[in-house]
Amino acid sequence: MGHAERHTAADFDADSWAARFTLLSDPTRLRIVAEMHAHPGSTVAELASAIGITENAASQSIRALRDQGWVRSEKVGRRVHYEVVGDAIVHRILHDIIGVGHITRGQGHDHAHP
């Protein structure tokens, strides 16, 4: 076994991973991202209502998720719709670790899975 094939603790960015896990360690943010993943295109009001928090609390959580690059928004008229970015690491975490699925709203509307 050559040294080139071995992986060490220095081979990954621990600070970056810690930041990801810190973001998901908040139950509200985790619920928001799971709900957003299950129902792509939801508004802040819909997300807040679905998990039983205020719109302000939902907005704060969404902002943190957007800052990490896990969530994107699309403005349609006066409403903003949110979804989990399909190639974001959180998407794999939701599926592979937590086991969260999602509901498509008809063909062509599930932007997280082109």
XYZ file of C-alpha atoms in Angstrom:
114
model
C 0.000 0.000 0.000
C 1.665 3.189 -1.182
C 1.584 6.443 0.716
C -0.257 8.136 -2.146
C -3.286 5.893 -1.542
C -3.632 6.686 2.149
C -5.868 9.441 3.379
C -4.989 11.430 6.446
C -6.857 13.891 8.593
C -5.099 16.670 6.695
C -6.816 15.615 3.453
C -10.086 17.339 4.258
C -11.107 20.795 5.391
C -12.192 20.198 8.977
C -13.211 23.835 9.484
C -15.497 23.733 6.471
C -17.106 20.456 7.555
C -17.532 21.718 11.113
C -19.332 24.788 9.748
C -21.675 22.543 7.750
C -22.480 20.382 10.737
C -22.936 23.431 12.957
C -25.465 24.789 10.485
C -27.407 21.521 10.524
C -27.141 21.143 14.290
C -29.886 23.732 14.750
C -33.242 21.880 14.749
C -35.092 24.784 13.103
C -32.628 25.009 10.223
C -32.697 21.247 9.789
C -36.512 21.219 9.726
C -36.564 24.133 7.253
C -34.125 22.512 4.845
C -35.898 19.139 5.083
C -39.297 20.765 4.434
C -37.843 22.830 1.591
C -36.369 19.673 0.102
C -39.660 17.808 0.433
C -41.596 20.687 -1.161
C -39.357 22.575 -3.612
C -40.594 26.041 -4.452
C -42.136 26.761 -1.049
C -42.397 30.332 0.198
C -41.228 31.553 3.608
C -44.842 31.600 4.792
C -45.419 28.014 3.644
C -42.204 26.784 5.255
C -42.916 28.601 8.518
C -46.461 27.257 8.651
C -45.373 23.690 7.848
C -42.942 23.478 10.751
C -44.780 25.765 13.166
C -42.446 28.759 13.462
C -42.747 32.463 12.697
C -41.920 33.797 9.250
C -39.124 35.850 10.826
C -37.542 32.718 12.315
C -37.898 30.945 8.960
C -36.272 33.884 7.151
C -33.290 33.837 9.516
C -32.774 30.108 8.967
C -33.129 30.443 5.201
C -30.572 33.266 5.165
C -28.016 31.051 6.920
C -28.688 28.207 4.482
C -28.383 30.545 1.489
C -25.103 31.939 2.824
C -23.734 28.374 2.859
C -24.884 27.912 -0.748
C -27.380 25.163 0.085
C -30.549 27.035 -0.851
C -31.520 29.117 -3.850
C -34.417 31.451 -4.383
C -36.563 32.435 -7.338
C -38.766 35.501 -7.312
C -42.111 35.099 -9.029
C -44.063 38.328 -8.897
C -43.997 39.454 -5.266
C -43.390 35.962 -3.878
C -40.020 34.303 -3.364
C -39.801 30.530 -3.725
C -37.003 28.474 -2.180
C -35.431 25.123 -2.909
C -32.410 23.090 -1.898
C -29.554 23.297 -4.395
C -29.349 19.897 -6.100
C -25.578 19.529 -5.910
C -25.205 20.916 -2.401
C -23.651 18.641 0.197
C -26.769 19.066 2.328
C -28.758 17.376 -0.433
C -26.653 14.225 -0.043
C -26.878 14.487 3.740
C -30.677 14.685 3.547
C -30.927 11.630 1.312
C -28.072 9.404 2.369
C -27.854 10.053 6.099
C -31.220 11.372 7.257
C -33.317 9.599 4.613
C -35.521 12.556 3.684
C -37.405 12.192 0.419
C -39.256 14.800 -1.556
C -42.471 15.330 -3.423
C -42.428 16.634 -6.963
C -45.163 19.047 -7.942
C -45.445 17.716 -11.458
C -43.004 17.114 -14.264
C -40.359 19.748 -14.742
C -40.909 21.452 -11.402
C -38.398 19.563 -9.288
C -35.418 21.790 -9.996
C -33.237 19.953 -7.493
C -33.226 16.902 -9.767
C -32.997 17.891 -13.441
